[in-house]
Short mmCIF file of C-alpha atoms in Angstrom, two decimals:
data_model
loop_
_atom_site.label_atom_id
_atom_site.label_comp_id
_atom_site.label_asym_id
_atom_site.label_seq_id
_atom_site.Cartn_x
_atom_site.Cartn_y
_atom_site.Cartn_z
CA UNK A 1 -8.60 16.06 -54.11
CA UNK A 2 -6.37 18.69 -55.65
CA UNK A 3 -3.72 16.90 -57.70
CA UNK A 4 -1.71 20.10 -57.95
CA UNK A 5 -0.80 20.10 -54.26
CA UNK A 6 2.06 17.74 -53.43
CA UNK A 7 2.48 17.22 -49.68
CA UNK A 8 5.22 14.54 -49.79
CA UNK A 9 8.06 14.80 -52.31
CA UNK A 10 10.77 12.14 -52.12
CA UNK A 11 13.47 12.38 -54.79
CA UNK A 12 16.10 9.73 -55.55
CA UNK A 13 16.24 8.31 -52.00
CA UNK A 14 19.27 6.08 -51.50
CA UNK A 15 19.99 4.14 -48.34
CA UNK A 16 22.55 1.56 -47.33
CA UNK A 17 22.75 -0.70 -44.28
CA UNK A 18 26.51 -1.22 -44.35
CA UNK A 19 27.10 -2.72 -47.81
CA UNK A 20 23.45 -3.62 -48.35
CA UNK A 21 21.82 -1.10 -50.72
CA UNK A 22 18.25 -1.11 -49.40
CA UNK A 23 16.83 1.90 -51.31
CA UNK A 24 18.24 2.40 -54.80
CA UNK A 25 17.00 5.82 -55.85
CA UNK A 26 13.30 5.81 -54.95
CA UNK A 27 11.18 8.81 -55.96
CA UNK A 28 7.54 9.39 -55.03
CA UNK A 29 5.20 12.39 -54.89
CA UNK A 30 2.04 12.15 -52.80
CA UNK A 31 -0.64 14.79 -53.21
CA UNK A 32 -2.71 16.35 -50.45
CA UNK A 33 -5.69 14.15 -49.59
CA UNK A 34 -4.35 11.20 -51.56
CA UNK A 35 -4.24 7.60 -50.29
CA UNK A 36 -1.22 5.68 -51.58
CA UNK A 37 -0.81 1.98 -50.83
CA UNK A 38 2.67 0.45 -51.09
CA UNK A 39 2.88 -3.30 -51.66
CA UNK A 40 5.80 -5.64 -52.20
CA UNK A 41 7.58 -8.71 -50.85
CA UNK A 42 9.43 -8.74 -47.53
CA UNK A 43 12.77 -6.99 -47.82
CA UNK A 44 11.71 -4.83 -50.76
CA UNK A 45 12.42 -1.60 -48.84
CA UNK A 46 8.82 -0.37 -48.50
CA UNK A 47 8.80 0.05 -44.70
CA UNK A 48 12.29 1.58 -44.74
CA UNK A 49 11.14 4.03 -47.41
CA UNK A 50 8.14 5.42 -45.54
CA UNK A 51 10.20 5.64 -42.34
CA UNK A 52 12.51 8.10 -44.09
CA UNK A 53 9.58 10.54 -44.39
CA UNK A 54 9.76 11.39 -40.67
CA UNK A 55 13.45 10.60 -40.08
CA UNK A 56 12.88 7.29 -38.30
CA UNK A 57 15.33 6.00 -40.92
CA UNK A 58 18.27 8.02 -42.16
CA UNK A 59 19.10 8.05 -45.85
CA UNK A 60 22.42 8.80 -47.52
CA UNK A 61 21.34 10.49 -50.75
CA UNK A 62 18.30 12.25 -52.13
CA UNK A 63 15.84 14.84 -50.86
CA UNK A 64 12.59 14.69 -48.92
CA UNK A 65 10.11 17.54 -48.56
CA UNK A 66 7.07 17.29 -46.28
CA UNK A 67 4.41 19.98 -46.68
CA UNK A 68 6.98 22.47 -47.92
CA UNK A 69 9.61 21.66 -45.26
CA UNK A 70 12.83 20.08 -46.55
CA UNK A 71 14.01 17.32 -44.21
CA UNK A 72 17.49 17.88 -42.79
CA UNK A 73 19.39 16.28 -39.91
CA UNK A 74 18.75 19.36 -37.73
CA UNK A 75 16.74 18.18 -34.71
CA UNK A 76 14.39 21.18 -34.77
CA UNK A 77 13.67 20.50 -38.45
CA UNK A 78 12.93 16.83 -37.72
CA UNK A 79 10.62 17.79 -34.85
CA UNK A 80 8.74 20.24 -37.12
CA UNK A 81 8.17 17.48 -39.66
CA UNK A 82 7.17 14.91 -37.05
CA UNK A 83 4.48 17.28 -35.77
CA UNK A 84 2.84 17.02 -39.20
CA UNK A 85 3.26 13.26 -39.68
CA UNK A 86 1.45 10.62 -37.62
CA UNK A 87 2.68 7.03 -37.75
CA UNK A 88 1.11 3.69 -36.88
CA UNK A 89 3.36 0.62 -36.72
CA UNK A 90 2.94 -3.16 -36.80
CA UNK A 91 3.46 -3.21 -33.04
CA UNK A 92 1.15 -0.94 -31.09
CA UNK A 93 3.90 0.67 -28.94
CA UNK A 94 1.44 1.72 -26.23
CA UNK A 95 2.68 2.47 -22.72
CA UNK A 96 1.45 -0.52 -20.66
CA UNK A 97 1.37 1.43 -17.36
CA UNK A 98 -0.83 4.20 -18.81
CA UNK A 99 -4.51 3.76 -19.51
CA UNK A 100 -5.93 4.41 -22.99
CA UNK A 101 -6.77 8.06 -22.27
CA UNK A 102 -3.29 8.74 -20.86
CA UNK A 103 -1.62 7.09 -23.86
CA UNK A 104 -3.50 9.39 -26.23
CA UNK A 105 -3.12 12.65 -24.28
CA UNK A 106 0.59 12.36 -23.47
CA UNK A 107 1.98 13.84 -26.70
CA UNK A 108 -0.56 16.67 -27.14
CA UNK A 109 0.12 17.82 -23.55
CA UNK A 110 3.91 17.60 -23.88
CA UNK A 111 4.49 18.54 -27.51
CA UNK A 112 1.49 20.70 -28.45
CA UNK A 113 1.36 22.20 -24.91
CA UNK A 114 -2.38 21.56 -24.65
CA UNK A 115 -4.18 21.68 -21.30
CA UNK A 116 -5.17 18.31 -19.85
CA UNK A 117 -8.84 19.28 -20.29
CA UNK A 118 -8.42 20.01 -24.01
CA UNK A 119 -6.28 16.91 -24.61
CA UNK A 120 -8.81 14.64 -22.89
CA UNK A 121 -11.73 16.17 -24.79
CA UNK A 122 -9.97 15.58 -28.13
CA UNK A 123 -8.93 12.06 -27.03
CA UNK A 124 -12.52 11.10 -26.21
CA UNK A 125 -13.70 12.44 -29.59
CA UNK A 126 -11.02 10.35 -31.31
CA UNK A 127 -11.89 7.22 -29.32
CA UNK A 128 -15.47 7.70 -30.48
CA UNK A 129 -14.24 8.11 -34.04
CA UNK A 130 -12.29 4.82 -33.91
CA UNK A 131 -15.18 3.06 -32.17
CA UNK A 132 -13.79 2.30 -28.70
CA UNK A 133 -14.85 5.23 -26.51
CA UNK A 134 -15.92 2.79 -23.78
CA UNK A 135 -12.32 1.58 -23.38
CA UNK A 136 -10.91 4.96 -22.27
CA UNK A 137 -10.03 3.92 -18.70
CA UNK A 138 -8.67 0.46 -19.54
CA UNK A 139 -5.00 -0.43 -19.84
CA UNK A 140 -3.48 -1.83 -23.07
CA UNK A 141 -3.17 -5.31 -21.55
CA UNK A 142 -6.95 -5.42 -21.09
CA UNK A 143 -7.63 -4.81 -24.80
CA UNK A 144 -7.59 -7.04 -27.87
CA UNK A 145 -4.94 -6.49 -30.52
CA UNK A 146 -7.46 -4.79 -32.78
CA UNK A 147 -8.52 -2.44 -30.00
CA UNK A 148 -4.89 -1.63 -29.16
CA UNK A 149 -4.18 -0.78 -32.79
CA UNK A 150 -7.20 1.51 -32.86
CA UNK A 151 -5.85 3.25 -29.74
CA UNK A 152 -2.53 3.65 -31.57
CA UNK A 153 -4.39 5.26 -34.50
CA UNK A 154 -6.25 7.61 -32.14
CA UNK A 155 -2.95 8.49 -30.45
CA UNK A 156 -1.38 9.41 -33.81
CA UNK A 157 -4.44 11.46 -34.79
CA UNK A 158 -4.38 13.34 -31.47
CA UNK A 159 -1.39 15.32 -32.74
CA UNK A 160 -3.61 16.51 -35.61
CA UNK A 161 -1.12 15.50 -38.31
CA UNK A 162 -1.53 16.42 -41.96
CA UNK A 163 -0.18 13.02 -43.05
CA UNK A 164 -0.70 9.52 -41.65
CA UNK A 165 1.80 6.73 -42.34
CA UNK A 166 0.79 3.13 -41.70
CA UNK A 167 3.50 0.46 -41.66
CA UNK A 168 1.71 -2.89 -42.07
CA UNK A 169 -0.84 -1.94 -39.39
CA UNK A 170 -2.66 -5.30 -39.48
CA UNK A 171 0.24 -7.74 -39.87
CA UNK A 172 0.46 -8.66 -36.18
CA UNK A 173 -3.30 -9.03 -35.71
CA UNK A 174 -5.46 -12.15 -35.65
CA UNK A 175 -7.48 -12.38 -38.89
CA UNK A 176 -10.80 -11.51 -37.23
CA UNK A 177 -9.31 -8.28 -35.87
CA UNK A 178 -7.94 -7.09 -39.21
CA UNK A 179 -11.29 -5.83 -40.46
CA UNK A 180 -11.97 -3.51 -37.51
CA UNK A 181 -8.60 -1.80 -37.99
CA UNK A 182 -9.00 -1.52 -41.77
CA UNK A 183 -12.52 -0.13 -41.30
CA UNK A 184 -11.04 2.55 -39.04
CA UNK A 185 -8.45 3.47 -41.68
CA UNK A 186 -11.18 3.53 -44.33
CA UNK A 187 -13.10 6.18 -42.40
CA UNK A 188 -9.95 8.30 -42.22
CA UNK A 189 -9.53 8.01 -45.98
CA UNK A 190 -13.12 9.15 -46.42
CA UNK A 191 -12.29 12.18 -44.26
CA UNK A 192 -9.59 13.22 -46.72
CA UNK A 193 -6.45 12.68 -44.63
CA UNK A 194 -3.31 12.14 -46.72
CA UNK A 195 -2.18 8.56 -46.13
CA UNK A 196 0.63 6.27 -47.17
CA UNK A 197 -0.12 2.67 -46.21
CA UNK A 198 2.27 -0.27 -46.44
CA UNK A 199 0.03 -3.35 -46.48
CA UNK A 200 -0.65 -6.74 -48.05
CA UNK A 201 -4.42 -6.26 -47.73
CA UNK A 202 -5.58 -6.48 -51.34
CA UNK A 203 -9.25 -5.71 -50.66
CA UNK A 204 -8.30 -2.56 -48.79
CA UNK A 205 -5.93 -1.45 -51.58
CA UNK A 206 -8.60 -2.01 -54.25
CA UNK A 207 -11.24 -0.10 -52.34
CA UNK A 208 -9.40 2.78 -50.68
CA UNK A 209 -6.19 3.58 -52.59
CA UNK A 210 -5.94 6.31 -55.18
CA UNK A 211 -2.67 4.71 -56.32
CA UNK A 212 -0.91 1.43 -55.65
CA UNK A 213 2.90 1.36 -55.66
CA UNK A 214 4.77 -1.93 -56.05
CA UNK A 215 8.30 -2.08 -54.66
CA UNK A 216 10.89 -4.81 -55.05
CA UNK A 217 14.64 -4.86 -54.52
CA UNK A 218 14.76 -1.28 -53.26
CA UNK A 219 13.04 0.16 -56.33
CA UNK A 220 9.56 1.18 -57.40
CA UNK A 221 8.73 -1.39 -60.08
CA UNK A 222 5.22 -0.21 -60.95
CA UNK A 223 2.59 2.32 -59.94
CA UNK A 224 -0.98 2.45 -61.16
CA UNK A 225 -4.59 2.95 -60.17
CA UNK A 226 -5.93 0.00 -58.14
CA UNK A 227 -7.95 -1.23 -61.12
CA UNK A 228 -4.99 -1.23 -63.50
CA UNK A 229 -2.62 -2.59 -60.86
CA UNK A 230 -4.71 -5.64 -60.04
CA UNK A 231 -6.41 -6.21 -63.41
CA UNK A 232 -3.70 -5.25 -65.86
CA UNK A 233 -0.22 -5.03 -64.31
CA UNK A 234 2.43 -4.05 -66.86
CA UNK A 235 5.53 -5.58 -65.26
CA UNK A 236 6.29 -9.30 -65.12
CA UNK A 237 7.61 -8.91 -61.56
CA UNK A 238 4.29 -7.36 -60.49
CA UNK A 239 2.33 -10.18 -62.12
CA UNK A 240 4.42 -12.78 -60.31
CA UNK A 241 3.88 -11.05 -56.96
CA UNK A 242 0.13 -10.78 -57.52
CA UNK A 243 -0.12 -14.45 -58.52
CA UNK A 244 1.27 -15.33 -55.08
CA UNK A 245 -1.08 -13.14 -53.03
CA UNK A 246 -4.35 -13.19 -54.99
#
């Protein structure tokens, strides 16, 4: 990992929902190939923050740069950034009337202008990578939650993004399905994809993250290596949070 190559630069991001100040000047730089885990209580602004990276959430002040492109409200600019940023949500957001293969190939055919043959070849490779190649012809309703989330990951990867954002990807899964999804994300980390992951999964953060960020009240309270974050947190607010989840 080359620490001299920032791929996400967010500077002083401020956001309000009406009078509610949800992001109070949040700054974060993520380097190419780095895995950053963001933790924090509900309502701390962590999901809102990562959604500003690809303009799913607007922000009122600050500056965001993704792989050298400064985010503006110009639609062409937003589309250019979204081509480089894959996102996986809590909910799988699969099209129920399309089978797995169709769900994955839709965007590459429409946005990347790939042929159906190329898109399907890449989709099958990705399904193999996430461990569910045998499910290609099934529909989302025929799959478990863990399998659907792995399809969602394959769909995001099909666009060949430089950055993957995960917004609590396991929070709507049954406990026994959490591991299969986290294992899939682990393999991506090992492949060197830049990732920002909002999660409460402590074991995953310890094992996979290069840095752990703790947010509360719309601010970054602490950031550290996983070892220092979990073993020796500096801030009282971090210690209190960890005492509730560990």
